[in-house]
Structures are given as C-alpha cells and as structure tokens.
PDB file of C-alpha atoms in Angstrom:
ATOM      1  CA  MET A  30       0.000   0.000   0.000  1.00  0.00           C
ATOM      2  CA  SER A  31       1.388   3.400  -0.973  1.00  0.00           C
ATOM      3  CA  SER A  32       2.111   6.159   1.493  1.00  0.00           C
ATOM      4  CA  ASN A  33      -0.560   8.337  -0.157  1.00  0.00           C
ATOM      5  CA  THR A  34      -3.136   5.630   0.466  1.00  0.00           C
ATOM      6  CA  ASP A  35      -1.951   5.350   4.057  1.00  0.00           C
ATOM      7  CA  ASP A  36      -2.435   9.084   4.570  1.00  0.00           C
ATOM      8  CA  ILE A  37      -5.944   8.941   3.101  1.00  0.00           C
ATOM      9  CA  LEU A  38      -6.895   6.033   5.356  1.00  0.00           C
ATOM     10  CA  ARG A  39      -5.630   7.873   8.421  1.00  0.00           C
ATOM     11  CA  GLU A  40      -7.680  10.952   7.591  1.00  0.00           C
ATOM     12  CA  ILE A  41     -10.911   8.990   7.061  1.00  0.00           C
ATOM     13  CA  SER A  42     -12.819   8.083  10.197  1.00  0.00           C
ATOM     14  CA  LEU A  43     -13.380   4.364  10.652  1.00  0.00           C
ATOM     15  CA  ALA A  44     -17.166   4.778  10.629  1.00  0.00           C
ATOM     16  CA  ARG A  45     -17.047   6.570   7.272  1.00  0.00           C
ATOM     17  CA  LEU A  46     -14.706   3.966   5.820  1.00  0.00           C
ATOM     18  CA  VAL A  47     -17.071   1.141   6.814  1.00  0.00           C
ATOM     19  CA  ARG A  48     -20.127   2.957   5.415  1.00  0.00           C
ATOM     20  CA  GLU A  49     -18.453   3.612   2.080  1.00  0.00           C
ATOM     21  CA  ARG A  50     -17.057   0.107   1.588  1.00  0.00           C
ATOM     22  CA  THR A  51     -19.875  -2.085   2.921  1.00  0.00           C
ATOM     23  CA  ASN A  52     -22.716  -3.166   0.653  1.00  0.00           C
ATOM     24  CA  LEU A  53     -25.966  -5.098   1.061  1.00  0.00           C
ATOM     25  CA  LEU A  54     -24.396  -8.326  -0.202  1.00  0.00           C
ATOM     26  CA  ASP A  55     -21.781  -8.173   2.574  1.00  0.00           C
ATOM     27  CA  ILE A  56     -24.452  -7.787   5.247  1.00  0.00           C
ATOM     28  CA  THR A  57     -26.535 -10.606   3.753  1.00  0.00           C
ATOM     29  CA  LEU A  58     -23.602 -13.006   3.596  1.00  0.00           C
ATOM     30  CA  LEU A  59     -22.418 -12.268   7.127  1.00  0.00           C
ATOM     31  CA  LEU A  60     -25.916 -12.702   8.566  1.00  0.00           C
ATOM     32  CA  SER A  61     -26.594 -15.891   6.621  1.00  0.00           C
ATOM     33  CA  LEU A  62     -24.538 -18.104   8.926  1.00  0.00           C
ATOM     34  CA  PRO A  63     -26.319 -17.094  12.176  1.00  0.00           C
ATOM     35  CA  ALA A  64     -29.638 -17.562  10.346  1.00  0.00           C
ATOM     36  CA  VAL A  65     -28.635 -21.084   9.311  1.00  0.00           C
ATOM     37  CA  LEU A  66     -27.546 -21.983  12.857  1.00  0.00           C
ATOM     38  CA  VAL A  67     -30.842 -20.758  14.306  1.00  0.00           C
ATOM     39  CA  LEU A  68     -32.930 -22.539  11.654  1.00  0.00           C
ATOM     40  CA  VAL A  69     -31.058 -25.787  12.245  1.00  0.00           C
ATOM     41  CA  TYR A  70     -31.624 -25.425  15.980  1.00  0.00           C
ATOM     42  CA  LEU A  71     -35.353 -25.013  15.378  1.00  0.00           C
ATOM     43  CA  SER A  72     -35.505 -28.327  13.509  1.00  0.00           C
ATOM     44  CA  PRO A  73     -36.775 -31.435  15.352  1.00  0.00           C
ATOM     45  CA  VAL A  74     -34.508 -32.730  18.111  1.00  0.00           C
ATOM     46  CA  SER A  75     -34.570 -36.234  16.647  1.00  0.00           C
ATOM     47  CA  LEU A  76     -33.227 -34.921  13.338  1.00  0.00           C
ATOM     48  CA  ARG A  77     -30.438 -32.962  15.034  1.00  0.00           C
ATOM     49  CA  GLU A  78     -29.430 -35.941  17.169  1.00  0.00           C
ATOM     50  CA  SER A  79     -29.180 -38.103  14.063  1.00  0.00           C
ATOM     51  CA  LEU A  80     -26.705 -35.673  12.466  1.00  0.00           C
ATOM     52  CA  VAL A  81     -24.093 -35.442  15.240  1.00  0.00           C
ATOM     53  CA  PHE A  82     -20.635 -36.823  14.464  1.00  0.00           C
ATOM     54  CA  GLU A  83     -20.258 -40.224  16.103  1.00  0.00           C
ATOM     55  CA  TYR A  84     -16.660 -41.305  16.675  1.00  0.00           C
ATOM     56  CA  ALA A  85     -17.618 -44.983  16.423  1.00  0.00           C
ATOM     57  CA  GLU A  86     -19.483 -44.504  13.101  1.00  0.00           C
ATOM     58  CA  PRO A  87     -18.102 -41.420  11.315  1.00  0.00           C
ATOM     59  CA  THR A  88     -19.594 -40.381   7.980  1.00  0.00           C
ATOM     60  CA  LEU A  89     -18.821 -37.562   5.545  1.00  0.00           C
ATOM     61  CA  LEU A  90     -22.316 -36.144   5.999  1.00  0.00           C
ATOM     62  CA  THR A  91     -22.164 -35.922   9.787  1.00  0.00           C
ATOM     63  CA  ALA A  92     -18.533 -34.735   9.646  1.00  0.00           C
ATOM     64  CA  PHE A  93     -19.782 -31.593   7.893  1.00  0.00           C
ATOM     65  CA  VAL A  94     -23.310 -31.094   9.212  1.00  0.00           C
ATOM     66  CA  SER A  95     -22.431 -31.678  12.882  1.00  0.00           C
ATOM     67  CA  ALA A  96     -20.579 -28.345  12.960  1.00  0.00           C
ATOM     68  CA  PHE A  97     -23.948 -26.598  12.547  1.00  0.00           C
ATOM     69  CA  ILE A  98     -25.841 -28.732  15.073  1.00  0.00           C
ATOM     70  CA  HIS A  99     -26.644 -27.553  18.593  1.00  0.00           C
ATOM     71  CA  LEU A 100     -28.741 -29.484  21.095  1.00  0.00           C
ATOM     72  CA  ASP A 101     -28.588 -26.899  23.867  1.00  0.00           C
ATOM     73  CA  LYS A 102     -29.726 -23.267  23.698  1.00  0.00           C
ATOM     74  CA  ILE A 103     -26.787 -22.009  25.785  1.00  0.00           C
ATOM     75  CA  HIS A 104     -24.327 -23.762  23.465  1.00  0.00           C
ATOM     76  CA  LEU A 105     -25.938 -22.089  20.467  1.00  0.00           C
ATOM     77  CA  LEU A 106     -26.023 -18.642  22.074  1.00  0.00           C
ATOM     78  CA  VAL A 107     -22.350 -18.815  23.098  1.00  0.00           C
ATOM     79  CA  ASN A 108     -21.276 -19.700  19.554  1.00  0.00           C
ATOM     80  CA  LEU A 109     -23.515 -17.004  18.071  1.00  0.00           C
ATOM     81  CA  GLY A 110     -22.014 -14.535  20.532  1.00  0.00           C
ATOM     82  CA  VAL A 111     -18.442 -15.412  19.536  1.00  0.00           C
ATOM     83  CA  TYR A 112     -19.387 -15.102  15.858  1.00  0.00           C
ATOM     84  CA  ALA A 113     -21.065 -11.729  16.498  1.00  0.00           C
ATOM     85  CA  LEU A 114     -17.928 -10.430  18.208  1.00  0.00           C
ATOM     86  CA  ILE A 115     -15.320 -11.769  15.796  1.00  0.00           C
ATOM     87  CA  ILE A 116     -16.788 -11.474  12.299  1.00  0.00           C
ATOM     88  CA  PRO A 117     -17.550  -7.715  12.327  1.00  0.00           C
ATOM     89  CA  VAL A 118     -14.028  -6.995  13.580  1.00  0.00           C
ATOM     90  CA  LEU A 119     -12.432  -9.220  10.933  1.00  0.00           C
ATOM     91  CA  PHE A 120     -14.601  -7.669   8.242  1.00  0.00           C
ATOM     92  CA  VAL A 121     -13.749  -4.094   9.256  1.00  0.00           C
ATOM     93  CA  LEU A 122     -10.040  -4.966   9.364  1.00  0.00           C
ATOM     94  CA  SER A 123     -10.338  -6.367   5.847  1.00  0.00           C
ATOM     95  CA  LEU A 124     -12.062  -3.204   4.652  1.00  0.00           C
ATOM     96  CA  ALA A 125      -9.405  -0.984   6.222  1.00  0.00           C
ATOM     97  CA  THR A 126      -6.645  -2.917   4.444  1.00  0.00           C
ATOM     98  CA  GLN A 127      -8.605  -3.471   1.222  1.00  0.00           C
ATOM     99  CA  ASN A 128      -8.471  -7.242   1.677  1.00  0.00           C
ATOM    100  CA  ARG A 129     -12.139  -8.104   1.182  1.00  0.00           C
ATOM    101  CA  ARG A 130     -11.284 -11.022  -1.143  1.00  0.00           C
ATOM    102  CA  ARG A 131      -8.879 -12.464   1.419  1.00  0.00           C
ATOM    103  CA  PHE A 132     -11.554 -12.253   4.109  1.00  0.00           C
ATOM    104  CA  TYR A 133     -14.143 -14.061   2.004  1.00  0.00           C
ATOM    105  CA  THR A 134     -11.620 -16.717   0.949  1.00  0.00           C
ATOM    106  CA  ALA A 135     -11.007 -17.490   4.627  1.00  0.00           C
ATOM    107  CA  PHE A 136     -14.745 -17.235   5.380  1.00  0.00           C
ATOM    108  CA  VAL A 137     -15.673 -19.840   2.750  1.00  0.00           C
ATOM    109  CA  THR A 138     -12.742 -22.107   3.659  1.00  0.00           C
ATOM    110  CA  PHE A 139     -13.605 -22.122   7.348  1.00  0.00           C
ATOM    111  CA  LEU A 140     -17.289 -22.835   6.704  1.00  0.00           C
ATOM    112  CA  PHE A 141     -16.978 -25.511   4.025  1.00  0.00           C
ATOM    113  CA  VAL A 142     -13.597 -27.185   4.625  1.00  0.00           C
ATOM    114  CA  PHE A 143     -12.881 -26.923   8.338  1.00  0.00           C
ATOM    115  CA  PRO A 144     -15.933 -28.954   9.505  1.00  0.00           C
ATOM    116  CA  PHE A 145     -14.505 -32.018   7.711  1.00  0.00           C
ATOM    117  CA  VAL A 146     -10.951 -31.361   8.923  1.00  0.00           C
ATOM    118  CA  LEU A 147     -11.903 -30.805  12.565  1.00  0.00           C
ATOM    119  CA  SER A 148     -14.301 -33.757  12.679  1.00  0.00           C
ATOM    120  CA  TYR A 149     -11.783 -36.263  11.387  1.00  0.00           C
ATOM    121  CA  LEU A 150      -8.926 -34.866  13.474  1.00  0.00           C
ATOM    122  CA  ASN A 151     -11.215 -35.532  16.437  1.00  0.00           C
ATOM    123  CA  LEU A 152     -10.767 -39.236  15.708  1.00  0.00           C
ATOM    124  CA  ALA A 153      -7.083 -38.944  16.679  1.00  0.00           C
ATOM    125  CA  ILE A 154      -8.274 -39.095  20.295  1.00  0.00           C
ATOM    126  CA  PHE A 155     -10.865 -41.843  20.088  1.00  0.00           C
ATOM    127  CA  ARG A 156     -13.527 -42.133  22.753  1.00  0.00           C
ATOM    128  CA  PRO A 157     -17.077 -43.534  22.625  1.00  0.00           C
ATOM    129  CA  SER A 158     -18.729 -40.164  22.238  1.00  0.00           C
ATOM    130  CA  VAL A 159     -20.141 -37.663  19.753  1.00  0.00           C
ATOM    131  CA  ALA A 160     -19.132 -34.188  18.594  1.00  0.00           C
ATOM    132  CA  PHE A 161     -21.259 -31.311  17.394  1.00  0.00           C
ATOM    133  CA  GLY A 162     -21.420 -27.534  17.482  1.00  0.00           C
ATOM    134  CA  PHE A 163     -19.920 -24.532  15.707  1.00  0.00           C
ATOM    135  CA  SER A 164     -17.254 -23.725  18.300  1.00  0.00           C
ATOM    136  CA  GLY A 165     -14.353 -25.346  16.414  1.00  0.00           C
ATOM    137  CA  VAL A 166     -15.099 -23.344  13.269  1.00  0.00           C
ATOM    138  CA  ALA A 167     -15.716 -20.204  15.337  1.00  0.00           C
ATOM    139  CA  MET A 168     -12.252 -20.634  16.864  1.00  0.00           C
ATOM    140  CA  ALA A 169     -10.796 -20.777  13.351  1.00  0.00           C
ATOM    141  CA  PHE A 170     -12.120 -17.242  12.810  1.00  0.00           C
ATOM    142  CA  VAL A 171     -10.503 -16.254  16.121  1.00  0.00           C
ATOM    143  CA  GLY A 172      -7.267 -17.733  14.778  1.00  0.00           C
ATOM    144  CA  TYR A 173      -7.491 -15.326  11.849  1.00  0.00           C
ATOM    145  CA  LEU A 174      -7.429 -12.313  14.209  1.00  0.00           C
ATOM    146  CA  PRO A 175      -3.654 -12.199  14.959  1.00  0.00           C
ATOM    147  CA  PHE A 176      -2.785 -12.031  11.276  1.00  0.00           C
ATOM    148  CA  ALA A 177      -5.613  -9.598  10.472  1.00  0.00           C
ATOM    149  CA  LEU A 178      -4.415  -7.228  13.213  1.00  0.00           C
ATOM    150  CA  ALA A 179      -0.760  -7.551  12.186  1.00  0.00           C
ATOM    151  CA  ASN A 180      -1.648  -6.904   8.550  1.00  0.00           C
ATOM    152  CA  TYR A 181      -3.753  -3.885   9.552  1.00  0.00           C
ATOM    153  CA  LEU A 182      -0.943  -2.324  11.604  1.00  0.00           C
ATOM    154  CA  ASN A 183       1.544  -2.968   8.809  1.00  0.00           C
ATOM    155  CA  ASP A 184      -0.559  -1.736   5.875  1.00  0.00           C
ATOM    156  CA  VAL A 185      -2.170   1.309   7.462  1.00  0.00           C
ATOM    157  CA  PHE A 186       0.444   2.491   9.971  1.00  0.00           C
ATOM    158  CA  ASP A 187       3.676   0.884   8.722  1.00  0.00           C
ATOM    159  CA  VAL A 188       4.135  -0.963  12.037  1.00  0.00           C
ATOM    160  CA  GLY A 189       5.449  -4.333  10.979  1.00  0.00           C
ATOM    161  CA  PRO A 190       6.284  -6.534   9.286  1.00  0.00           C
ATOM    162  CA  ALA A 191       3.026  -8.464   9.552  1.00  0.00           C
ATOM    163  CA  ASN A 192       4.783 -11.837   9.224  1.00  0.00           C
ATOM    164  CA  GLN A 193       6.641 -11.083  12.471  1.00  0.00           C
ATOM    165  CA  ILE A 194       3.856  -9.466  14.500  1.00  0.00           C
ATOM    166  CA  ALA A 195       1.303 -12.168  13.665  1.00  0.00           C
ATOM    167  CA  PRO A 196       3.379 -15.121  14.986  1.00  0.00           C
ATOM    168  CA  MET A 197       4.276 -13.080  18.072  1.00  0.00           C
ATOM    169  CA  LEU A 198       0.586 -12.517  18.894  1.00  0.00           C
ATOM    170  CA  PHE A 199      -0.246 -16.146  18.119  1.00  0.00           C
ATOM    171  CA  LEU A 200       2.491 -17.489  20.391  1.00  0.00           C
ATOM    172  CA  LEU A 201       1.432 -15.211  23.238  1.00  0.00           C
ATOM    173  CA  SER A 202      -2.145 -16.450  22.856  1.00  0.00           C
ATOM    174  CA  LEU A 203      -0.892 -20.058  22.958  1.00  0.00           C
ATOM    175  CA  LEU A 204       0.796 -19.197  26.243  1.00  0.00           C
ATOM    176  CA  CYS A 205      -2.592 -18.072  27.560  1.00  0.00           C
ATOM    177  CA  ILE A 206      -4.234 -21.271  26.259  1.00  0.00           C
ATOM    178  CA  ALA A 207      -1.588 -23.467  27.916  1.00  0.00           C
ATOM    179  CA  VAL A 208      -2.222 -21.927  31.325  1.00  0.00           C
ATOM    180  CA  LEU A 209      -6.025 -22.059  30.940  1.00  0.00           C
ATOM    181  CA  SER A 210      -5.964 -25.667  29.734  1.00  0.00           C
ATOM    182  CA  VAL A 211      -4.033 -26.811  32.796  1.00  0.00           C
ATOM    183  CA  GLN A 212      -6.715 -25.275  35.005  1.00  0.00           C
ATOM    184  CA  SER A 213      -9.390 -27.373  33.312  1.00  0.00           C
ATOM    185  CA  ALA A 214      -7.496 -30.660  33.794  1.00  0.00           C
ATOM    186  CA  PRO A 215      -9.188 -32.901  36.409  1.00  0.00           C
ATOM    187  CA  THR A 216      -5.792 -33.786  37.874  1.00  0.00           C
ATOM    188  CA  ILE A 217      -2.398 -32.212  37.308  1.00  0.00           C
ATOM    189  CA  ASP A 218       0.509 -34.602  37.749  1.00  0.00           C
ATOM    190  CA  ARG A 219       4.173 -33.682  37.676  1.00  0.00           C
ATOM    191  CA  SER A 220       4.679 -34.498  33.982  1.00  0.00           C
ATOM    192  CA  ILE A 221       1.812 -32.217  32.896  1.00  0.00           C
ATOM    193  CA  GLY A 222       3.206 -29.420  35.041  1.00  0.00           C
ATOM    194  CA  ILE A 223       6.693 -29.802  33.540  1.00  0.00           C
ATOM    195  CA  ILE A 224       5.346 -29.905  29.965  1.00  0.00           C
ATOM    196  CA  THR A 225       3.257 -26.803  30.617  1.00  0.00           C
ATOM    197  CA  ILE A 226       6.234 -24.897  32.029  1.00  0.00           C
ATOM    198  CA  ILE A 227       8.367 -25.866  29.026  1.00  0.00           C
ATOM    199  CA  ALA A 228       5.593 -24.839  26.616  1.00  0.00           C
ATOM    200  CA  VAL A 229       5.220 -21.476  28.362  1.00  0.00           C
ATOM    201  CA  LEU A 230       8.970 -20.823  28.257  1.00  0.00           C
ATOM    202  CA  VAL A 231       9.170 -21.731  24.559  1.00  0.00           C
ATOM    203  CA  ALA A 232       6.207 -19.462  23.770  1.00  0.00           C
ATOM    204  CA  VAL A 233       7.693 -16.556  25.747  1.00  0.00           C
ATOM    205  CA  LEU A 234      11.148 -16.877  24.162  1.00  0.00           C
ATOM    206  CA  SER A 235       9.716 -17.266  20.657  1.00  0.00           C
ATOM    207  CA  ALA A 236       7.408 -14.282  21.111  1.00  0.00           C
ATOM    208  CA  LEU A 237      10.331 -12.234  22.465  1.00  0.00           C
ATOM    209  CA  ARG A 238      12.359 -13.130  19.402  1.00  0.00           C
ATOM    210  CA  TYR A 239       9.607 -11.839  17.108  1.00  0.00           C
ATOM    211  CA  ALA A 240       9.138  -8.729  19.267  1.00  0.00           C
ATOM    212  CA  LEU A 241      12.838  -7.866  19.002  1.00  0.00           C
ATOM    213  CA  THR A 242      12.723  -8.351  15.229  1.00  0.00           C
ATOM    214  CA  VAL A 243       9.750  -5.990  14.954  1.00  0.00           C
ATOM    215  CA  TYR A 244      11.442  -3.402  17.176  1.00  0.00           C
ATOM    216  CA  ASN A 245      14.700  -3.523  15.203  1.00  0.00           C
ATOM    217  CA  ARG A 246      12.941  -3.194  11.845  1.00  0.00           C
ATOM    218  CA  ASN A 247      10.748  -0.257  12.807  1.00  0.00           C
ATOM    219  CA  GLY A 248      12.488   3.086  12.844  1.00  0.00           C
ATOM    220  CA  GLU A 249      10.686   5.730  14.866  1.00  0.00           C
ATOM    221  CA  LEU A 250       8.350   3.102  16.322  1.00  0.00           C
ATOM    222  CA  GLN A 251       7.017   5.507  18.955  1.00  0.00           C
ATOM    223  CA  SER A 252       5.967   8.079  16.339  1.00  0.00           C
ATOM    224  CA  LYS A 253       4.215   5.345  14.349  1.00  0.00           C
ATOM    225  CA  LEU A 254       2.308   4.209  17.414  1.00  0.00           C
ATOM    226  CA  ARG A 255       1.339   7.811  18.154  1.00  0.00           C
ATOM    227  CA  ALA A 256      -0.115   7.964  14.620  1.00  0.00           C
ATOM    228  CA  VAL A 257      -2.338   5.017  15.545  1.00  0.00           C
ATOM    229  CA  LEU A 258      -3.493   6.875  18.661  1.00  0.00           C
ATOM    230  CA  ARG A 259      -4.368  10.005  16.693  1.00  0.00           C
ATOM    231  CA  THR A 260      -6.417   8.270  13.976  1.00  0.00           C
ATOM    232  CA  PRO A 261     -10.204   8.425  14.575  1.00  0.00           C
ATOM    233  CA  GLY A 262     -11.586   4.982  15.363  1.00  0.00           C
ATOM    234  CA  HIS A 263      -8.502   3.078  14.263  1.00  0.00           C
ATOM    235  CA  PHE A 264      -6.873   2.903  17.689  1.00  0.00           C
ATOM    236  CA  GLU A 265     -10.114   1.556  19.144  1.00  0.00           C
ATOM    237  CA  LEU A 266     -10.283  -1.082  16.377  1.00  0.00           C
ATOM    238  CA  ALA A 267      -6.719  -2.218  17.094  1.00  0.00           C
ATOM    239  CA  MET A 268      -7.361  -2.419  20.842  1.00  0.00           C
ATOM    240  CA  ILE A 269     -10.668  -4.288  20.435  1.00  0.00           C
ATOM    241  CA  THR A 270      -8.951  -6.827  18.193  1.00  0.00           C
ATOM    242  CA  LEU A 271      -6.076  -7.280  20.625  1.00  0.00           C
ATOM    243  CA  VAL A 272      -8.464  -7.780  23.551  1.00  0.00           C
ATOM    244  CA  LEU A 273     -10.567 -10.275  21.606  1.00  0.00           C
ATOM    245  CA  ILE A 274      -7.542 -12.415  20.696  1.00  0.00           C
ATOM    246  CA  PHE A 275      -6.965 -13.119  24.387  1.00  0.00           C
ATOM    247  CA  ALA A 276     -10.428 -12.672  25.930  1.00  0.00           C
ATOM    248  CA  ILE A 277     -12.037 -15.324  23.723  1.00  0.00           C
ATOM    249  CA  GLN A 278      -9.559 -17.874  25.087  1.00  0.00           C
ATOM    250  CA  PHE A 279     -11.163 -17.554  28.520  1.00  0.00           C
ATOM    251  CA  VAL A 280     -14.490 -18.548  26.971  1.00  0.00           C
ATOM    252  CA  ALA A 281     -13.053 -21.355  24.839  1.00  0.00           C
ATOM    253  CA  PHE A 282     -10.904 -22.840  27.632  1.00  0.00           C
ATOM    254  CA  PRO A 283     -12.856 -22.399  30.893  1.00  0.00           C
ATOM    255  CA  PRO A 284     -11.705 -23.878  34.224  1.00  0.00           C
ATOM    256  CA  ASP A 285     -14.736 -26.178  34.161  1.00  0.00           C
ATOM    257  CA  PRO A 286     -15.434 -27.516  30.650  1.00  0.00           C
ATOM    258  CA  ALA A 287     -18.770 -29.086  31.663  1.00  0.00           C
ATOM    259  CA  LEU A 288     -21.700 -27.679  29.692  1.00  0.00           C
ATOM    260  CA  GLY A 289     -25.103 -28.986  30.706  1.00  0.00           C
ATOM    261  CA  SER A 290     -25.106 -32.747  30.160  1.00  0.00           C
ATOM    262  CA  GLY A 291     -22.030 -32.577  27.917  1.00  0.00           C
ATOM    263  CA  VAL A 292     -18.423 -31.413  27.984  1.00  0.00           C
ATOM    264  CA  LEU A 293     -16.773 -28.692  25.907  1.00  0.00           C
ATOM    265  CA  ASN A 294     -14.360 -30.161  23.381  1.00  0.00           C
ATOM    266  CA  LEU A 295     -11.240 -28.188  24.300  1.00  0.00           C
ATOM    267  CA  TYR A 296      -9.200 -30.260  21.860  1.00  0.00           C
ATOM    268  CA  VAL A 297     -11.272 -29.107  18.867  1.00  0.00           C
ATOM    269  CA  HIS A 298     -11.191 -25.524  20.171  1.00  0.00           C
ATOM    270  CA  PHE A 299      -7.400 -25.670  20.132  1.00  0.00           C
ATOM    271  CA  LEU A 300      -7.354 -27.307  16.694  1.00  0.00           C
ATOM    272  CA  GLY A 301      -9.747 -24.741  15.255  1.00  0.00           C
ATOM    273  CA  TYR A 302      -7.783 -21.796  16.630  1.00  0.00           C
ATOM    274  CA  SER A 303      -4.343 -23.117  15.642  1.00  0.00           C
ATOM    275  CA  LEU A 304      -5.351 -24.325  12.186  1.00  0.00           C
ATOM    276  CA  GLY A 305      -7.269 -21.108  11.537  1.00  0.00           C
ATOM    277  CA  PHE A 306      -4.128 -19.071  12.134  1.00  0.00           C
ATOM    278  CA  LEU A 307      -1.759 -21.459  10.366  1.00  0.00           C
ATOM    279  CA  ALA A 308      -3.995 -21.822   7.297  1.00  0.00           C
ATOM    280  CA  VAL A 309      -4.276 -18.056   6.784  1.00  0.00           C
ATOM    281  CA  PHE A 310      -0.656 -17.278   7.644  1.00  0.00           C
ATOM    282  CA  THR A 311       0.817 -20.082   5.523  1.00  0.00           C
ATOM    283  CA  ALA A 312      -1.447 -19.420   2.534  1.00  0.00           C
ATOM    284  CA  ILE A 313      -0.730 -15.690   2.458  1.00  0.00           C
ATOM    285  CA  GLU A 314       3.011 -16.130   2.998  1.00  0.00           C
ATOM    286  CA  THR A 315       3.138 -18.694   0.187  1.00  0.00           C
ATOM    287  CA  VAL A 316       1.113 -16.551  -2.199  1.00  0.00           C
ATOM    288  CA  GLU A 317       3.224 -13.464  -1.508  1.00  0.00           C
ATOM    289  CA  ARG A 318       6.516 -15.338  -1.877  1.00  0.00           C
ATOM    290  CA  LEU A 319       5.375 -16.711  -5.227  1.00  0.00           C
ATOM    291  CA  GLY A 320       4.259 -13.254  -6.352  1.00  0.00           C
ATOM    292  CA  TRP A 321       0.607 -14.198  -6.790  1.00  0.00           C
ATOM    293  CA  ALA A 322      -0.804 -11.703  -4.258  1.00  0.00           C
ATOM    294  CA  GLU A 323      -2.316  -9.384  -6.866  1.00  0.00           C
ATOM    295  CA  THR A 324      -4.283 -12.167  -8.588  1.00  0.00           C
ATOM    296  CA  VAL A 325      -5.142 -14.553  -5.765  1.00  0.00           C
ATOM    297  CA  LEU A 326      -5.698 -12.504  -2.596  1.00  0.00           C
TER     298      LEU A 326
END
C-alpha cells in the first residue's frame, strides 16, 4: 500500500470507511450463517441428534453437518455470541486494508472445509462419544485475528512486518491457552506441570524473538504508534482486536469444561484456533513469496 493511500486512510474516520465500503451483499452473507444456525436449531430434536458426528461410526455427511448442530440453547447462544464479536471486527479490518477477497476466501474455507478437517482430526483421540457444534469453526475465525491485526498495523500504519507481529501474537495467545488448559485438567501430575512450564517458556522466548525483530525493523516506532493513537476509530479497532484475541480464550478454555449434560471439546477448540491461524498465515506467505498476491488474494 502506498504512502498516499496510508495518509488517506488515516484521515478517514473508521465509521465513514465502513459505510463507504460495505454493501448489502456483505451484510446478507455475514448474517446468513447465524440464520442457518438458528434454523437448524429449530428443527426437530430427533433430526439434530441423528446428524451429530459419532466417533464410532463417522460419515462424511455428519462430519460436515455436525458443525452446525446444537442441542442446547446455551451452546448455540455462546457460539452465536463469539461469531457476532469476531466477524464484524475481521470484516472491518479487511475493509481498512482493502483485503475483502482475502476475508471471504477465509470465510468460505472455514465454513466448508474446516468442519470435515476438525471432525476427522477428532478421531485422533478416540472415545465412545459424539461431537457437534460450531465452536471449532468459530475458533478458526478467532485464529485469523492475529494475522488480520498484524496486517492492519503494517498496511495502514507501517508498524510491521506483519509476518513477524502475527506469529508473536499467536504465540502469546498459545501461552494463555496453555495456562487455561491446565486449570481445566481434572488432575495435574508432575509431567503435565513440567510440559506446561516448558511450553510457556518456549512461547515466551519465541514471542520475544519476534518482538525484538519488529522493534529492530521499525524506525521511529514511537511516532508510528502515536499515529495510531491520533487516527479516529482506528486505535479503538486495534485495541478491540487485541483484547478479543486473548479474551475469547477464557471462553473457549474455561476452568470447568462441563456444559449442561455434555463437555466442551477443548481439543477441537485448540485445533480450530491453531489451524485457523496457520492456514491463513501459511497461505498468504506462500502466495506473496510466489508473487501471486495481486491475482489470488
């Protein structure tokens, strides 16, 4: 993005930018998923129960459809709430960086590919149970946030590079997940404690390495950050995104994973979040290194 474009973006309020770049089709597409989830929930209970993903008898149909099945109202409302928090932020970030196509590529991939991937990866830890619900896919959208924020800071305010900030944010969020996951374990033996400590140290050191790279590559970093503070609406957008990256983890990895008569699948939450980030980050890095960015994303 050129410096002239950067200056224009900084002078336009965020509200005006969203109004000018959002159309009716965008609103329709973004609202279609919550409508589908609600309609599916209103279908007969017997039908919904027949479409959950059974580990003992997995099928392609239930591998996909189960991601849109909810048997409990609270479960549905939590997933709708996460979607309502994450999707508008991701969409606005994509508008601010003129990456609408990239956003919709991820949107379609998460909705139509990830249900299969997450369902069958669930079989890696076999147990006589079933899986259903949108939370794994919702966490994939959360996994997109670190890169979306890094790309936004890099493109609009020249605070980057994005391929250093994004992994730093992701690793710090994994540190948060590691600590929260230990809390939810029924028992914590010595080996789990040691593994957790090692994971935390690795995440901290790796994140520090990326942070130092970002600091060394950004001349006049303080003046760039002050530019973020002075831009109407943009500072708030950056802070909301940063808070969401970490706050959602407290919802996805609670101390007590019990939910009604079932248990939250923390494993699929972790898979969804990690694969969501890795899919976006790897795809964009590959495309940019091959010089296809202008035609693909």
